[in-house]
Amino acid sequence: MAQVFDIGMVGLGVMGRNLLLNLADHGFRVIGLDTDLGKVQALKNEGNRDSVDATTDAKVFLAAQRLPRAIILLVPAGKAVDAVINQLAPDLTPGDLLIDAGNSQFKDTDRRHQELATKRLNFFGMGVSGGESGARHGPSMMPGGPKAAYDRVRPMLESIAAKVNGEPCVAYIGAGSSGHYVKMVHNGIEYGIMQLLAEVYDLLHRGVGLTNSELADLFDEWHQGELNSFLMEITAKIFRKLDPKTGKHLIDVILDVARQKGTGKWTSQEAMDLQVPLLTIDAAVALRDISGYDVERAQASKLLTYAGPVLSVNKAAFVEQMRNAIYATILLTYAQGFAMLRKADKVYQYGLDLASIAKIWRGGCIIRASMLESFRMAYQDQPELPNLLLHPKIAEAVIKRQADLRATIRSAVGLGIPAAGLMNALAYFDAYRSARLPTNLTQAQRDFFGAHTYERIDEKGPFHTKWEE
Ligand code: 6PG
């Protein structure tokens, strides 16, 4: 077969197939590889044009591509990625580029990058966000790896990416595993925002009795304003959806046990290793875990009762408070995620540009939201900003909403409705803005029982006290 294809795609599942068709729509010639003949045939039928082909034969796949090759892998993260790399690598030519576009763990990406570099092969870890429809019509993409190799695929990636004001939602992220790292943090933020929205739903529905239809209207209204975001938009649609089986609202027949593939947990684990506080995201992971204890929860609901005061809240005022509370806590969740990227950049020397990351998250991805534009501007204004909350405009956006956030949390406590995400976001804010924390006591205790020493506010050096005579 003649070497006519611009790019190859390994894995013709939902994401691979759609990304491939997106590339073909933009004038690139793409060949797919999959072990499943059914998927290969389906693509050939659907593609139905010269610029698309597919095969189950790796040799045919490689022979059909122009050199140096660019091959996107969209196979499940983990062993499957290594299996594909091991299968293809012996037949690749130095200078070829492999792009792992799955949700791979960033440490695996570093390892693969090093292994392939010894064979003079380029390797990219590229976060892709936006799900099925994003892949087909414009995802946000986070490619990290050797810069020169990026320049080769840049026109292709820019043409298939989502666009905001004509600007593509893809940019070179940085060295090594930076692309997968940034996607991991994206997913951590995604977990945090989803948890916050779940709590708002609980407070408005169970707490003050808003119906699903009222919730749909409210989320739609929020989506039209400053809270404009993909997650707000789909949540409104979810509240409207009816179950064809029962005729009820579908949301009411969905089991309340949240599953996870693990990227949110990785974000929290990695944040602990870097000693970066990630309170909202930690709470989101923990709440998904608690949701899994459904049998125990059913038992506990009968035993651990709360006959606390029935709150008389003014519905309209509560909804307005909630709008400010959710805005402030979503902002605080992004702030935690971006602060983690700031630290990771120092530790791993990725060369991240946080303004550019905020920019490519404005469209295509699951956490796209209007407020990202203000983050982009803040980082553009102060590229070395350690934390978004230290930018006067961002600080102001939280400060003016904090009274409503505090009131919302007081109501949650009174109602006995769990609001760990909201509470942790506020706790992050309150801890971060405390010039003096009570951790002086922690230090004293460590010195008391373990002679771990402490530092003083008025003199340099470690000190130890004999606490008891
Ligand atoms: C995206 C999503 C995507 C996927 C999540 C789901 O950016 O398009 O984040 O990557 O839907 O991995 O994650 P959980 O199964 O862990 O909720």
GROMACS .gro file of N, CA, C and O in nm, residues 328-391:
model
  256
  328ALA      N    1  -1.858   3.073   4.417
  328ALA     CA    2  -1.736   3.088   4.499
  328ALA      C    3  -1.664   2.954   4.515
  328ALA      O    4  -1.542   2.946   4.505
  329THR      N    5  -1.740   2.847   4.538
  329THR     CA    6  -1.674   2.719   4.565
  329THR      C    7  -1.618   2.656   4.437
  329THR      O    8  -1.514   2.590   4.441
  330ILE      N    9  -1.685   2.678   4.324
  330ILE     CA   10  -1.628   2.630   4.198
  330ILE      C   11  -1.497   2.704   4.173
  330ILE      O   12  -1.394   2.644   4.139
  331LEU      N   13  -1.499   2.833   4.194
  331LEU     CA   14  -1.376   2.913   4.176
  331LEU      C   15  -1.264   2.860   4.269
  331LEU      O   16  -1.150   2.843   4.227
  332LEU      N   17  -1.301   2.832   4.394
  332LEU     CA   18  -1.201   2.782   4.490
  332LEU      C   19  -1.146   2.646   4.448
  332LEU      O   20  -1.030   2.613   4.475
  333THR      N   21  -1.229   2.567   4.381
  333THR     CA   22  -1.183   2.435   4.334
  333THR      C   23  -1.081   2.452   4.221
  333THR      O   24  -0.976   2.387   4.220
  334TYR      N   25  -1.111   2.541   4.126
  334TYR     CA   26  -1.012   2.571   4.022
  334TYR      C   27  -0.883   2.624   4.086
  334TYR      O   28  -0.773   2.588   4.044
  335ALA      N   29  -0.897   2.712   4.184
  335ALA     CA   30  -0.778   2.772   4.246
  335ALA      C   31  -0.688   2.662   4.305
  335ALA      O   32  -0.565   2.667   4.292
  336GLN      N   33  -0.750   2.563   4.369
  336GLN     CA   34  -0.671   2.453   4.426
  336GLN      C   35  -0.601   2.374   4.315
  336GLN      O   36  -0.483   2.339   4.327
  337GLY      N   37  -0.674   2.346   4.207
  337GLY     CA   38  -0.616   2.271   4.095
  337GLY      C   39  -0.500   2.347   4.031
  337GLY      O   40  -0.393   2.290   4.005
  338PHE      N   41  -0.519   2.476   4.006
  338PHE     CA   42  -0.412   2.555   3.944
  338PHE      C   43  -0.291   2.569   4.038
  338PHE      O   44  -0.177   2.569   3.994
  339ALA      N   45  -0.318   2.577   4.170
  339ALA     CA   46  -0.206   2.587   4.265
  339ALA      C   47  -0.126   2.456   4.264
  339ALA      O   48  -0.003   2.456   4.278
  340MET      N   49  -0.197   2.346   4.243
  340MET     CA   50  -0.127   2.217   4.233
  340MET      C   51  -0.039   2.215   4.108
  340MET      O   52   0.076   2.169   4.112
  341LEU      N   53  -0.090   2.269   3.997
  341LEU     CA   54  -0.009   2.272   3.874
  341LEU      C   55   0.114   2.360   3.895
  341LEU      O   56   0.223   2.329   3.845
  342ARG      N   57   0.098   2.469   3.968
  342ARG     CA   58   0.212   2.558   3.996
  342ARG      C   59   0.323   2.481   4.069
  342ARG      O   60   0.440   2.489   4.034
  343LYS      N   61   0.284   2.405   4.171
  343LYS     CA   62   0.382   2.328   4.249
  343LYS      C   63   0.444   2.217   4.163
  343LYS      O   64   0.565   2.197   4.163
  344ALA      N   65   0.358   2.145   4.089
  344ALA     CA   66   0.407   2.034   4.006
  344ALA      C   67   0.508   2.085   3.902
  344ALA      O   68   0.606   2.019   3.872
  345ASP      N   69   0.483   2.205   3.852
  345ASP     CA   70   0.571   2.263   3.753
  345ASP      C   71   0.712   2.281   3.810
  345ASP      O   72   0.812   2.256   3.742
  346LYS      N   73   0.717   2.323   3.937
  346LYS     CA   74   0.848   2.341   4.001
  346LYS      C   75   0.915   2.206   4.025
  346LYS      O   76   1.033   2.188   3.999
  347VAL      N   77   0.836   2.110   4.074
  347VAL     CA   78   0.893   1.979   4.110
  347VAL      C   79   0.939   1.903   3.986
  347VAL      O   80   1.046   1.844   3.983
  348TYR      N   81   0.856   1.902   3.882
  348TYR     CA   82   0.886   1.819   3.765
  348TYR      C   83   0.949   1.897   3.649
  348TYR      O   84   0.977   1.837   3.544
  349GLN      N   85   0.963   2.029   3.668
  349GLN     CA   86   1.026   2.111   3.562
  349GLN      C   87   0.956   2.095   3.426
  349GLN      O   88   1.021   2.073   3.324
  350TYR      N   89   0.824   2.101   3.427
  350TYR     CA   90   0.748   2.080   3.304
  350TYR      C   91   0.754   2.200   3.209
  350TYR      O   92   0.740   2.185   3.089
  351GLY      N   93   0.769   2.320   3.266
  351GLY     CA   94   0.762   2.441   3.183
  351GLY      C   95   0.619   2.479   3.150
  351GLY      O   96   0.589   2.521   3.038
  352LEU      N   97   0.528   2.466   3.247
  352LEU     CA   98   0.386   2.496   3.223
  352LEU      C   99   0.361   2.646   3.210
  352LEU      O  100   0.427   2.726   3.276
  353ASP      N  101   0.263   2.679   3.128
  353ASP     CA  102   0.216   2.817   3.116
  353ASP      C  103   0.070   2.814   3.161
  353ASP      O  104  -0.018   2.768   3.087
  354LEU      N  105   0.045   2.861   3.283
  354LEU     CA  106  -0.090   2.846   3.340
  354LEU      C  107  -0.194   2.927   3.264
  354LEU      O  108  -0.311   2.887   3.255
  355ALA      N  109  -0.152   3.040   3.206
  355ALA     CA  110  -0.247   3.120   3.126
  355ALA      C  111  -0.293   3.038   3.005
  355ALA      O  112  -0.412   3.037   2.969
  356SER      N  113  -0.199   2.966   2.946
  356SER     CA  114  -0.232   2.887   2.828
  356SER      C  115  -0.323   2.768   2.867
  356SER      O  116  -0.414   2.732   2.791
  357ILE      N  117  -0.300   2.711   2.985
  357ILE     CA  118  -0.386   2.600   3.030
  357ILE      C  119  -0.528   2.651   3.055
  357ILE      O  120  -0.626   2.589   3.012
  358ALA      N  121  -0.540   2.767   3.121
  358ALA     CA  122  -0.673   2.824   3.143
  358ALA      C  123  -0.740   2.850   3.007
  358ALA      O  124  -0.860   2.827   2.990
  359LYS      N  125  -0.660   2.892   2.912
  359LYS     CA  126  -0.714   2.925   2.779
  359LYS      C  127  -0.770   2.800   2.708
  359LYS      O  128  -0.881   2.803   2.655
  360ILE      N  129  -0.694   2.690   2.712
  360ILE     CA  130  -0.742   2.572   2.638
  360ILE      C  131  -0.851   2.496   2.714
  360ILE      O  132  -0.914   2.407   2.659
  361TRP      N  133  -0.873   2.531   2.841
  361TRP     CA  134  -0.984   2.470   2.916
  361TRP      C  135  -1.113   2.552   2.898
  361TRP      O  136  -1.216   2.517   2.953
  362ARG      N  137  -1.107   2.662   2.824
  362ARG     CA  138  -1.230   2.742   2.806
  362ARG      C  139  -1.330   2.674   2.715
  362ARG      O  140  -1.448   2.709   2.715
  363GLY      N  141  -1.284   2.580   2.633
  363GLY     CA  142  -1.376   2.513   2.541
  363GLY      C  143  -1.341   2.366   2.527
  363GLY      O  144  -1.230   2.323   2.558
  364GLY      N  145  -1.439   2.287   2.481
  364GLY     CA  146  -1.413   2.147   2.447
  364GLY      C  147  -1.412   2.051   2.564
  364GLY      O  148  -1.458   1.938   2.552
  365CYS      N  149  -1.361   2.093   2.680
  365CYS     CA  150  -1.342   1.996   2.789
  365CYS      C  151  -1.461   1.996   2.886
  365CYS      O  152  -1.549   2.082   2.881
  366ILE      N  153  -1.459   1.899   2.975
  366ILE     CA  154  -1.571   1.882   3.069
  366ILE      C  155  -1.577   1.999   3.169
  366ILE      O  156  -1.684   2.035   3.215
  367ILE      N  157  -1.463   2.059   3.203
  367ILE     CA  158  -1.467   2.168   3.302
  367ILE      C  159  -1.468   2.306   3.235
  367ILE      O  160  -1.437   2.406   3.298
  368ARG      N  161  -1.507   2.311   3.109
  368ARG     CA  162  -1.512   2.442   3.042
  368ARG      C  163  -1.618   2.529   3.111
  368ARG      O  164  -1.726   2.480   3.148
  369ALA      N  165  -1.584   2.655   3.127
  369ALA     CA  166  -1.672   2.747   3.198
  369ALA      C  167  -1.628   2.889   3.167
  369ALA      O  168  -1.510   2.914   3.140
  370SER      N  169  -1.723   2.980   3.174
  370SER     CA  170  -1.690   3.120   3.143
  370SER      C  171  -1.584   3.175   3.236
  370SER      O  172  -1.503   3.258   3.197
  371MET      N  173  -1.586   3.129   3.364
  371MET     CA  174  -1.491   3.190   3.459
  371MET      C  175  -1.345   3.163   3.424
  371MET      O  176  -1.256   3.232   3.471
  372LEU      N  177  -1.320   3.064   3.335
  372LEU     CA  178  -1.181   3.037   3.299
  372LEU      C  179  -1.116   3.155   3.228
  372LEU      O  180  -0.994   3.173   3.235
  373GLU      N  181  -1.195   3.235   3.162
  373GLU     CA  182  -1.141   3.353   3.095
  373GLU      C  183  -1.078   3.449   3.199
  373GLU      O  184  -0.971   3.506   3.175
  374SER      N  185  -1.144   3.460   3.315
  374SER     CA  186  -1.087   3.549   3.418
  374SER      C  187  -0.956   3.491   3.474
  374SER      O  188  -0.865   3.564   3.512
  375PHE      N  189  -0.946   3.357   3.478
  375PHE     CA  190  -0.820   3.296   3.524
  375PHE      C  191  -0.709   3.319   3.421
  375PHE      O  192  -0.595   3.348   3.455
  376ARG      N  193  -0.745   3.306   3.294
  376ARG     CA  194  -0.646   3.329   3.188
  376ARG      C  195  -0.592   3.471   3.199
  376ARG      O  196  -0.471   3.495   3.195
  377MET      N  197  -0.684   3.566   3.222
  377MET     CA  198  -0.641   3.706   3.231
  377MET      C  199  -0.554   3.728   3.355
  377MET      O  200  -0.455   3.801   3.351
  378ALA      N  201  -0.589   3.662   3.466
  378ALA     CA  202  -0.511   3.678   3.589
  378ALA      C  203  -0.367   3.628   3.569
  378ALA      O  204  -0.271   3.694   3.608
  379TYR      N  205  -0.353   3.511   3.505
  379TYR     CA  206  -0.219   3.456   3.483
  379TYR      C  207  -0.143   3.535   3.376
  379TYR      O  208  -0.020   3.540   3.379
  380GLN      N  209  -0.217   3.592   3.282
  380GLN     CA  210  -0.151   3.672   3.180
  380GLN      C  211  -0.096   3.800   3.247
  380GLN      O  212   0.014   3.844   3.219
  381ASP      N  213  -0.175   3.852   3.337
  381ASP     CA  214  -0.139   3.973   3.411
  381ASP      C  215  -0.020   3.947   3.503
  381ASP      O  216   0.073   4.028   3.513
  382GLN      N  217  -0.023   3.832   3.572
  382GLN     CA  218   0.085   3.797   3.665
  382GLN      C  219   0.127   3.651   3.641
  382GLN      O  220   0.080   3.560   3.710
  383PRO      N  221   0.217   3.628   3.545
  383PRO     CA  222   0.251   3.489   3.506
  383PRO      C  223   0.303   3.404   3.622
  383PRO      O  224   0.289   3.283   3.621
  384GLU      N  225   0.364   3.466   3.723
  384GLU     CA  226   0.420   3.386   3.833
  384GLU      C  227   0.326   3.376   3.953
  384GLU      O  228   0.367   3.327   4.060
  385LEU      N  229   0.204   3.420   3.937
  385LEU     CA  230   0.106   3.418   4.047
  385LEU      C  231   0.104   3.280   4.116
  385LEU      O  232   0.076   3.180   4.052
  386PRO      N  233   0.134   3.273   4.247
  386PRO     CA  234   0.138   3.141   4.312
  386PRO      C  235   0.000   3.078   4.328
  386PRO      O  236  -0.014   2.956   4.326
  387ASN      N  237  -0.101   3.163   4.346
  387ASN     CA  238  -0.236   3.112   4.368
  387ASN      C  239  -0.334   3.215   4.312
  387ASN      O  240  -0.319   3.335   4.337
  388LEU      N  241  -0.433   3.168   4.239
  388LEU     CA  242  -0.532   3.259   4.179
  388LEU      C  243  -0.592   3.353   4.282
  388LEU      O  244  -0.625   3.468   4.253
  389LEU      N  245  -0.607   3.303   4.408
  389LEU     CA  246  -0.671   3.384   4.512
  389LEU      C  247  -0.590   3.508   4.549
  389LEU      O  248  -0.642   3.599   4.615
  390LEU      N  249  -0.463   3.510   4.507
  390LEU     CA  250  -0.381   3.627   4.538
  390LEU      C  251  -0.393   3.736   4.431
  390LEU      O  252  -0.333   3.842   4.443
  391HIS      N  253  -0.471   3.708   4.328
  391HIS     CA  254  -0.494   3.813   4.228
  391HIS      C  255  -0.614   3.898   4.275
  391HIS      O  256  -0.720   3.843   4.307
   0.00000   0.00000   0.00000
